[in-house]
PDB file of C-alpha atoms in Angstrom:
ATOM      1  CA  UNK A 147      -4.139   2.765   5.171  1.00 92.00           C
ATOM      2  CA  UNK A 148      -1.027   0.839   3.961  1.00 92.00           C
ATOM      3  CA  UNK A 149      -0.685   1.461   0.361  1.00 93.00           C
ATOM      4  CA  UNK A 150       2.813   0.485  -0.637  1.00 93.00           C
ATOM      5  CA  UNK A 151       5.723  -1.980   0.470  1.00 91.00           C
ATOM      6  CA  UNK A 152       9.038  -2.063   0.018  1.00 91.00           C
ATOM      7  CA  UNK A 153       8.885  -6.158  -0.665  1.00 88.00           C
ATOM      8  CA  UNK A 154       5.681  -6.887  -2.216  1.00 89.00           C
ATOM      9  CA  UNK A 155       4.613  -3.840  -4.177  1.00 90.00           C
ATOM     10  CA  UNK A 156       1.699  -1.471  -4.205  1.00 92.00           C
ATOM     11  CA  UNK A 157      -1.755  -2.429  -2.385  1.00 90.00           C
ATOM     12  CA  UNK A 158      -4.039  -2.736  -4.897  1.00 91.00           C
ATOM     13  CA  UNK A 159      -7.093  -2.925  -3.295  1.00 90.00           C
ATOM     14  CA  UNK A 160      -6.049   0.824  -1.443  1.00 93.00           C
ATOM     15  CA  UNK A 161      -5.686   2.196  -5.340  1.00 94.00           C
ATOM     16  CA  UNK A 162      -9.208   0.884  -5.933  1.00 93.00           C
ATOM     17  CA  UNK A 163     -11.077   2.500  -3.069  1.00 93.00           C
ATOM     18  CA  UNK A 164      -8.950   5.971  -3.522  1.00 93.00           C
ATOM     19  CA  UNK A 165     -11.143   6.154  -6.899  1.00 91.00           C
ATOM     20  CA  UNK A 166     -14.392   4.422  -5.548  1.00 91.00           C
ATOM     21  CA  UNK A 167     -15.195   6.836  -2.796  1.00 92.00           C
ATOM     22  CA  UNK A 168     -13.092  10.440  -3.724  1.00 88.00           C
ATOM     23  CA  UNK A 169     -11.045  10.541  -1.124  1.00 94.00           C
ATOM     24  CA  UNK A 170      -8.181  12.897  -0.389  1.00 96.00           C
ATOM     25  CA  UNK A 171      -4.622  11.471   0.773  1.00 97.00           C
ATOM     26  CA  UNK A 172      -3.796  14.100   3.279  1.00 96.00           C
ATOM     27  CA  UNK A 173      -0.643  12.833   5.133  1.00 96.00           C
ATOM     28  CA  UNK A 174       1.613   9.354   4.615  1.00 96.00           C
ATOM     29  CA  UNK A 175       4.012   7.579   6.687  1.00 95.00           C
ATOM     30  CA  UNK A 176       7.009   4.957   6.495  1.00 95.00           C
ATOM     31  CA  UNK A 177       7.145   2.358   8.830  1.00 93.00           C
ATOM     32  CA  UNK A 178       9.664  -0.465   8.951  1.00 92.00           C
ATOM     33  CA  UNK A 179       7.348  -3.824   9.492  1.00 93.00           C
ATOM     34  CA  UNK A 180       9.246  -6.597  10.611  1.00 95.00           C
ATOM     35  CA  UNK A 181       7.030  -9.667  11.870  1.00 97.00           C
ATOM     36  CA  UNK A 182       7.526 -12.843  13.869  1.00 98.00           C
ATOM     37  CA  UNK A 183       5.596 -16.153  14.310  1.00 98.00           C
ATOM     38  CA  UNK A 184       3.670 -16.164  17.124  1.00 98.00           C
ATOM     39  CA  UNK A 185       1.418 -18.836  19.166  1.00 98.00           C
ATOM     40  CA  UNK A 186      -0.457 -19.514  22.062  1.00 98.00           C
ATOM     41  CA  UNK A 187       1.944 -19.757  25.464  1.00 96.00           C
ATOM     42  CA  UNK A 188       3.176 -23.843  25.790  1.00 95.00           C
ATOM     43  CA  UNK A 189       3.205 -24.228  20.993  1.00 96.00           C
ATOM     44  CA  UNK A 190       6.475 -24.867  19.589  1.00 96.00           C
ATOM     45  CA  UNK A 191       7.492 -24.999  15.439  1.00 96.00           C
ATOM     46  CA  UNK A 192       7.062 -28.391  15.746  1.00 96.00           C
ATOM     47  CA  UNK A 193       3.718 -28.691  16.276  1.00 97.00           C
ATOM     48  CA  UNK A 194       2.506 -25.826  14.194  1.00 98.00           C
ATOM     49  CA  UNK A 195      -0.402 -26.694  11.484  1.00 98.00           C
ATOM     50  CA  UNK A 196      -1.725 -23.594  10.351  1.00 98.00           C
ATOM     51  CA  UNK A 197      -0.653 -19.995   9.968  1.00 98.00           C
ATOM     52  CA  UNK A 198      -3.170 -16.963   9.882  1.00 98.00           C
ATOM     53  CA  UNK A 199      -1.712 -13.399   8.877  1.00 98.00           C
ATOM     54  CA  UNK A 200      -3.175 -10.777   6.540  1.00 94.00           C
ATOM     55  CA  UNK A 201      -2.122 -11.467   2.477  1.00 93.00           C
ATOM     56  CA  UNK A 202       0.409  -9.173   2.597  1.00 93.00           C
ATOM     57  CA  UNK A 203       1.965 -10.725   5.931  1.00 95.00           C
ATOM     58  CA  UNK A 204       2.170 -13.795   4.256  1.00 97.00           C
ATOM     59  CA  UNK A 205       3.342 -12.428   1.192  1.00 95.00           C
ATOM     60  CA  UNK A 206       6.230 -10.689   3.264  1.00 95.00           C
ATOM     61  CA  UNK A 207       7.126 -13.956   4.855  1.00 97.00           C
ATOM     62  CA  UNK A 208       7.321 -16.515   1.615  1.00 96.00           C
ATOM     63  CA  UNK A 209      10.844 -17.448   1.987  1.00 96.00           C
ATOM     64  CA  UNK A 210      10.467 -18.542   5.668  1.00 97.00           C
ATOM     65  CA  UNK A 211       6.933 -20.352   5.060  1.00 97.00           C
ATOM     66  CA  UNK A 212       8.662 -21.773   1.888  1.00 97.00           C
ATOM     67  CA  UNK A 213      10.526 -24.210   4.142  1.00 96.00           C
ATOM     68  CA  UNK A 214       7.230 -24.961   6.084  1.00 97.00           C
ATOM     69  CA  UNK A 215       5.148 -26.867   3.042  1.00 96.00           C
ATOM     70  CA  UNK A 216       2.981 -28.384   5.355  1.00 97.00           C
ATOM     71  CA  UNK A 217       1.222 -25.256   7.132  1.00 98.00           C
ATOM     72  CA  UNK A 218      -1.784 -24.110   5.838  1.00 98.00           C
ATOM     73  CA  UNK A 219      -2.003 -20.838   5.533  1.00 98.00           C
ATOM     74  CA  UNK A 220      -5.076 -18.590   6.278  1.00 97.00           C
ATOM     75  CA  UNK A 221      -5.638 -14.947   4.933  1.00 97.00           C
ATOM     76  CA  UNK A 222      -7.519 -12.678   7.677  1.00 96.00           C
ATOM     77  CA  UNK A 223      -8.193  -9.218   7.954  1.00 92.00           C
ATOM     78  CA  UNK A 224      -4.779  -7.750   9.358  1.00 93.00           C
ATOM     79  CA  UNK A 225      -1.932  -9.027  10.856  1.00 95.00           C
ATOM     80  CA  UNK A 226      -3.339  -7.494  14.601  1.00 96.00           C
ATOM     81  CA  UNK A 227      -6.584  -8.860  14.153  1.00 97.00           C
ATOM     82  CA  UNK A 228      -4.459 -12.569  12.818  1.00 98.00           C
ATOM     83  CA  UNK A 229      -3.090 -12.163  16.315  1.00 98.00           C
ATOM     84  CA  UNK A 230      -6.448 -11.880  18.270  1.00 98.00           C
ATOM     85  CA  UNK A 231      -7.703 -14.580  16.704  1.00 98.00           C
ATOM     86  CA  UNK A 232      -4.956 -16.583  17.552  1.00 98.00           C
ATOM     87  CA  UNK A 233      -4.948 -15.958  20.966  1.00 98.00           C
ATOM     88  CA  UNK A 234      -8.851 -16.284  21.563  1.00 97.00           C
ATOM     89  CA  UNK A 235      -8.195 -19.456  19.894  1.00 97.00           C
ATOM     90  CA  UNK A 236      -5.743 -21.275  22.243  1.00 97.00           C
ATOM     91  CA  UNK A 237      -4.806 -23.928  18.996  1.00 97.00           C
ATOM     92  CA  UNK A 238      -1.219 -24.859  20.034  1.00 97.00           C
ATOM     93  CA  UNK A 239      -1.311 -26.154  16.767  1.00 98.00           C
ATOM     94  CA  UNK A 240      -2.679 -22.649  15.200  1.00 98.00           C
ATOM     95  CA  UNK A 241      -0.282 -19.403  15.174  1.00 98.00           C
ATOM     96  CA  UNK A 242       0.164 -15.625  13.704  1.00 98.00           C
ATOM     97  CA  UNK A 243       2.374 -13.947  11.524  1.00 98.00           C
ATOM     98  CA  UNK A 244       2.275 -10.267  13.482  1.00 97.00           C
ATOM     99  CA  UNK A 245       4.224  -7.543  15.011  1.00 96.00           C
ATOM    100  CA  UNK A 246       6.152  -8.006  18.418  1.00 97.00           C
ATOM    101  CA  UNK A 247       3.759  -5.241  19.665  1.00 96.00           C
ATOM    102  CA  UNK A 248       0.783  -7.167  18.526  1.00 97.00           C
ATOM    103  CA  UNK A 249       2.036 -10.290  19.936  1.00 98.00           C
ATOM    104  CA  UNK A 250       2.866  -8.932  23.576  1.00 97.00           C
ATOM    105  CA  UNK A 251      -0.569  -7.233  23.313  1.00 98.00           C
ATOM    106  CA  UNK A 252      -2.214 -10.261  22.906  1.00 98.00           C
ATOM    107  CA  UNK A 253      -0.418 -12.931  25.129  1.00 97.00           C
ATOM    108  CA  UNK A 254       1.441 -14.650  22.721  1.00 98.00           C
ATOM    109  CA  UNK A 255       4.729 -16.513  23.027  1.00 97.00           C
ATOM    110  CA  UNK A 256       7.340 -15.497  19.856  1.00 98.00           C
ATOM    111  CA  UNK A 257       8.668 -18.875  18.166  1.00 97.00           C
ATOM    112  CA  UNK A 258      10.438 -17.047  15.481  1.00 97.00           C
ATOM    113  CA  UNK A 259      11.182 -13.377  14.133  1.00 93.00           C
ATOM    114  CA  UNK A 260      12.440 -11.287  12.406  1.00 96.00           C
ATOM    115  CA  UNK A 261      11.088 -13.779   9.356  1.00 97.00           C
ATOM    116  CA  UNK A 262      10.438 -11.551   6.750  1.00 96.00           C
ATOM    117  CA  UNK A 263      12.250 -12.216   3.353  1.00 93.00           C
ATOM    118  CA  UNK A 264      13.456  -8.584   2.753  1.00 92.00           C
ATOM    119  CA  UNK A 265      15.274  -7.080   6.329  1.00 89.00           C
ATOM    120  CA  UNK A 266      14.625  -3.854   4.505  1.00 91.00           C
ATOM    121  CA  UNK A 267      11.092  -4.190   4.381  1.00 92.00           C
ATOM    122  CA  UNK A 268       8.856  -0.824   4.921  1.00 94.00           C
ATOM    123  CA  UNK A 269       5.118  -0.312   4.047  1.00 92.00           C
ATOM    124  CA  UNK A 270       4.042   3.286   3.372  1.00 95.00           C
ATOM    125  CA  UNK A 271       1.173   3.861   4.720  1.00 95.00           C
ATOM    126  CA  UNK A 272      -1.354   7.367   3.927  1.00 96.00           C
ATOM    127  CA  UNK A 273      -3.385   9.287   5.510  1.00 96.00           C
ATOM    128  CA  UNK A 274      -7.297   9.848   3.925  1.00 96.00           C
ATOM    129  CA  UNK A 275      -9.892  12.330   4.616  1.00 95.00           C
ATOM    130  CA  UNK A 276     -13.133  12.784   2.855  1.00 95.00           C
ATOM    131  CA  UNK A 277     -12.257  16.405   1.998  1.00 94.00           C
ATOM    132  CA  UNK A 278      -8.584  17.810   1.168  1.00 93.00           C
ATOM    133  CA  UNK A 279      -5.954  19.289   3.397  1.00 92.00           C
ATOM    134  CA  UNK A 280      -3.097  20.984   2.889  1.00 87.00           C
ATOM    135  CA  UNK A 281      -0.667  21.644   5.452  1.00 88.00           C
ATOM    136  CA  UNK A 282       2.392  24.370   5.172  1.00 88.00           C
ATOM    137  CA  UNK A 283       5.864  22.287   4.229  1.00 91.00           C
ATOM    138  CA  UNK A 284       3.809  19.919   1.741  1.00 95.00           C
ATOM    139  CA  UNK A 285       6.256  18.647  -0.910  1.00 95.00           C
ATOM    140  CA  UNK A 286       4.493  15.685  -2.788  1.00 96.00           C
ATOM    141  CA  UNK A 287       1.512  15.691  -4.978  1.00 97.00           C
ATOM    142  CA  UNK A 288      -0.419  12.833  -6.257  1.00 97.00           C
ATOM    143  CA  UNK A 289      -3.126  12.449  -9.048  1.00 97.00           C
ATOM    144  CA  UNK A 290      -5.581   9.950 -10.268  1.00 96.00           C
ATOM    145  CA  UNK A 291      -5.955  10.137 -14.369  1.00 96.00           C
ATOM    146  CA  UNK A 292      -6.930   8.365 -17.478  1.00 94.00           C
ATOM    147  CA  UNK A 293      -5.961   8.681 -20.769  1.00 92.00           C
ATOM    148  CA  UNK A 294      -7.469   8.879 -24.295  1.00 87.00           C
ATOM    149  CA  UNK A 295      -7.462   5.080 -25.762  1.00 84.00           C
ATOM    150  CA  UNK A 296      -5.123   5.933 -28.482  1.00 87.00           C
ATOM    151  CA  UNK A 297      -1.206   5.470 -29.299  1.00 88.00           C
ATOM    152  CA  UNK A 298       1.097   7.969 -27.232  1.00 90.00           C
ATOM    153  CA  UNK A 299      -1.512   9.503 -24.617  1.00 92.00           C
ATOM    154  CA  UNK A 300       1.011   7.784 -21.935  1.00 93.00           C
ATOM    155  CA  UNK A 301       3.769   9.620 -23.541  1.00 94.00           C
ATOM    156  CA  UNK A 302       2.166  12.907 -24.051  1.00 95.00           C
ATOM    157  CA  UNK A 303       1.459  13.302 -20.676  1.00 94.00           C
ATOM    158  CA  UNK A 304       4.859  12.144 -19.238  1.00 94.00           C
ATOM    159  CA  UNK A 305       6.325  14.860 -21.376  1.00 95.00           C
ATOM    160  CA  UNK A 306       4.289  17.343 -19.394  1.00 95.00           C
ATOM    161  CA  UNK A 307       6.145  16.889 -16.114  1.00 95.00           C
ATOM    162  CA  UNK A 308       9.277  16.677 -18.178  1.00 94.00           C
ATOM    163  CA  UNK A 309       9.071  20.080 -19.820  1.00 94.00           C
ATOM    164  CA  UNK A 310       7.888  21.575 -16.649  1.00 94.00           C
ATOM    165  CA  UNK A 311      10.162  19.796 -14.254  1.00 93.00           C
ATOM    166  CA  UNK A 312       8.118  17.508 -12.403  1.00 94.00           C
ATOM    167  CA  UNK A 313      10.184  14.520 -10.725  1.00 96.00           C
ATOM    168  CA  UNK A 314       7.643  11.511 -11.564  1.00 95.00           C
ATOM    169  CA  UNK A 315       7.896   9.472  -8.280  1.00 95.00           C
ATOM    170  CA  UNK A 316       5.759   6.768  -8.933  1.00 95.00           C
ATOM    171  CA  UNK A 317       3.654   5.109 -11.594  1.00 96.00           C
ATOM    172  CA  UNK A 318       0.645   2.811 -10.805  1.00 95.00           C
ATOM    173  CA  UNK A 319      -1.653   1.693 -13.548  1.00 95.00           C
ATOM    174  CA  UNK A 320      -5.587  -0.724 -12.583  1.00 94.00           C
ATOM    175  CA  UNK A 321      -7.814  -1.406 -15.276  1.00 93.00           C
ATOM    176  CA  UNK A 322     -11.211  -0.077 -15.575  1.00 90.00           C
ATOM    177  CA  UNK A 323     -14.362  -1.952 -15.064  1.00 86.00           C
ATOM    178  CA  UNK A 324     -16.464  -2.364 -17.725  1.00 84.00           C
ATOM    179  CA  UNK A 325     -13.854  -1.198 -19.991  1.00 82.00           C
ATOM    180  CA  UNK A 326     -11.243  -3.970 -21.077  1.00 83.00           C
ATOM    181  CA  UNK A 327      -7.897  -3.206 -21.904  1.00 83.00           C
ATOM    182  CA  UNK A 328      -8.144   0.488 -20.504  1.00 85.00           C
ATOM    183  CA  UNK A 329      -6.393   1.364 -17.669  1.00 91.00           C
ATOM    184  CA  UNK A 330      -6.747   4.419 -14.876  1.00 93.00           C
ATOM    185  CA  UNK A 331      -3.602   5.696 -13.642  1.00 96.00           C
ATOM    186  CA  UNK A 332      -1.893   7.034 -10.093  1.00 97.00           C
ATOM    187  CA  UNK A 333       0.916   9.077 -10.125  1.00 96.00           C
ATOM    188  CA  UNK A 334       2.787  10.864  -7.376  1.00 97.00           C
ATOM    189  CA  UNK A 335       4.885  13.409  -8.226  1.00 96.00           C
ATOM    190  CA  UNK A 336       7.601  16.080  -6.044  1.00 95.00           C
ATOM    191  CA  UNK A 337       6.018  19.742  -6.265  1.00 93.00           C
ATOM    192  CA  UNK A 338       4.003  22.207  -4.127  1.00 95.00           C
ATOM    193  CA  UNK A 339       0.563  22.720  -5.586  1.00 94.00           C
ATOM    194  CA  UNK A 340       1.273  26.808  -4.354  1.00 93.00           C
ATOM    195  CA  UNK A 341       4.796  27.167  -5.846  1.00 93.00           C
ATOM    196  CA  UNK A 342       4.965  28.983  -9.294  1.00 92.00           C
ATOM    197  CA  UNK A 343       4.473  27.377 -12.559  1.00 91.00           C
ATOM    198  CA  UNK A 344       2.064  24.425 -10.676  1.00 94.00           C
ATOM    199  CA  UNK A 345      -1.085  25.661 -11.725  1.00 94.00           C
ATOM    200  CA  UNK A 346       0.720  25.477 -15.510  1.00 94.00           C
ATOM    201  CA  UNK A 347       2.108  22.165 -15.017  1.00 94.00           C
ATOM    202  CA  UNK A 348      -1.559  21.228 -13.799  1.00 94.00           C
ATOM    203  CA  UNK A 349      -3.628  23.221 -16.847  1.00 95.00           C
ATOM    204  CA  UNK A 350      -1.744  20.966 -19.414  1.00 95.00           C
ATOM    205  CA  UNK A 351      -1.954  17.919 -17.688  1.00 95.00           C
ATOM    206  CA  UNK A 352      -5.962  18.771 -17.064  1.00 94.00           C
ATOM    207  CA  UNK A 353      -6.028  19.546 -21.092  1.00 94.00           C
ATOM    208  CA  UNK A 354      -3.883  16.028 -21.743  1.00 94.00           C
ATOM    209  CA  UNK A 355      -5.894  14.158 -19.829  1.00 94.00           C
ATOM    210  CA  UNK A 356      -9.008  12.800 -20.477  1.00 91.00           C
ATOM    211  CA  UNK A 357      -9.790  12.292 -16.890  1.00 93.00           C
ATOM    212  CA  UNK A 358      -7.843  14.147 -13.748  1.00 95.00           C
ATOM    213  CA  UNK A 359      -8.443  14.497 -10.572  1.00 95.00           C
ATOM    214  CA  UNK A 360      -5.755  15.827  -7.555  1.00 96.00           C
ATOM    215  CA  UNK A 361      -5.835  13.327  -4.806  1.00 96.00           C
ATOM    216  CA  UNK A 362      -3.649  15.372  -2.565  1.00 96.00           C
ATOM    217  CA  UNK A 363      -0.404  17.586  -1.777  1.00 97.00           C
ATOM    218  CA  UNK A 364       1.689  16.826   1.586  1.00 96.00           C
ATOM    219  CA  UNK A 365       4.545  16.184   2.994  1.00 95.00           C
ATOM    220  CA  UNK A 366       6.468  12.869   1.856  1.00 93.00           C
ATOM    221  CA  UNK A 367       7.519  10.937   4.885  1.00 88.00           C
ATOM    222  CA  UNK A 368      11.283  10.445   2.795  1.00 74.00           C
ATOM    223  CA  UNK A 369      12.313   6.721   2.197  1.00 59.00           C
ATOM    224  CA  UNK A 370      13.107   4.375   4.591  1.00 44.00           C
TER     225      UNK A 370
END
């Protein structure tokens, strides 16, 4: 499942149903995304109405639809199934923000592409599992956690993987439902859950906590 880009931010929604169900992130991946416009065979710019892509497509893409006003624009589920639909379609008026992949797949004629904003623009996606894995060479650890509702919780617990030498990768915060103004936390972190000192690092940030749970330790895919 996508849970980061490189343009747009994290994926919220991916954040929210890592803490609904319990699932493990066993694996991730770093894929460059760069998408085109595409319509049914015979369409040209001119006559486009209507764009369909999924949010984050679109989101990806705002500069170039920024100089289209007059297309409506249509959230669907992906930017694959955007593509399907398209084609099953056969609106010459009607085309898909997708991948040149999903495009060819689906009988599609490119009008435009690359049109994402940011050239540089790579979505990290992970790997989830119902139960956890760990496979040898993992180097990346991350951990869902909330905090006492008091002054300096945040700061207590960053000072845990500062004393004990944790390199804080990322930071994501979503609120908690039914509790305003309180906020769960994701965190990924470099470190081998085996290595010595981790289970340590882990007790105090268990005992700072009011809330932890290990998500998963694997190998980082490296930046893009």
């Amino acid at each position: 499942v996508p849970i980061e880009n490189s343009s747009t931010g994290s994926i919220n929604q991916v954040y929210d149903l890592l803490s609904k169900y319990g699932h493990f992130i066993v694996g991730e991946q770093t894929v460059k995304v760069e998408h085109c416009l595409a319509a049914p065979r015979g369409a040209s710019l001119e006559g486009i109405r209507e764009v369909c892509s999924h949010e984050q497509g679109l989101l990806q893409c705002a500069g170039y639809l920024k100089a289209h006003p007059d297309w409506v624009q249509r959230p669907r589920l992906n930017t694959a199934e955007s593509a399907l639909f398209v084609s099953r379609q056969g609106d010459p008026a009607r085309a898909a923000i997708c991948s040149r992949r999903a495009a060819r797949l689906y009988g599609l004629e490119v009008l435009a592409g690359p049109i994402n904003s940011n050239r540089e623009n790579y979505t990290r996606f992970v790997v989830v599992s119902p139960v956890m894995e760990r496979r040898e060479g993992s180097d990346k650890v991350s951990v869902l956690f909330r905090l006492p509702h008091r002054a300096g919780s945040l700061h207590e617990l960053l000072t845990v993987f500062a004393v004990n030498g944790l390199n804080l990768l990322k930071l994501e915060s979503r609120p908690i439902l039914g509790r305003s103004w309180e906020y769960r936390f994701f965190a990924d972190f470099s470190g081998d859950l085996t290595a010595p000192g981790m289970d340590g690092a882990l007790l105090e940030l268990f005992q700072t906590a009011e809330q932890l749970r290990v998500l998963g330790n694997y190998r980082s895919s490296g930046e893009g």
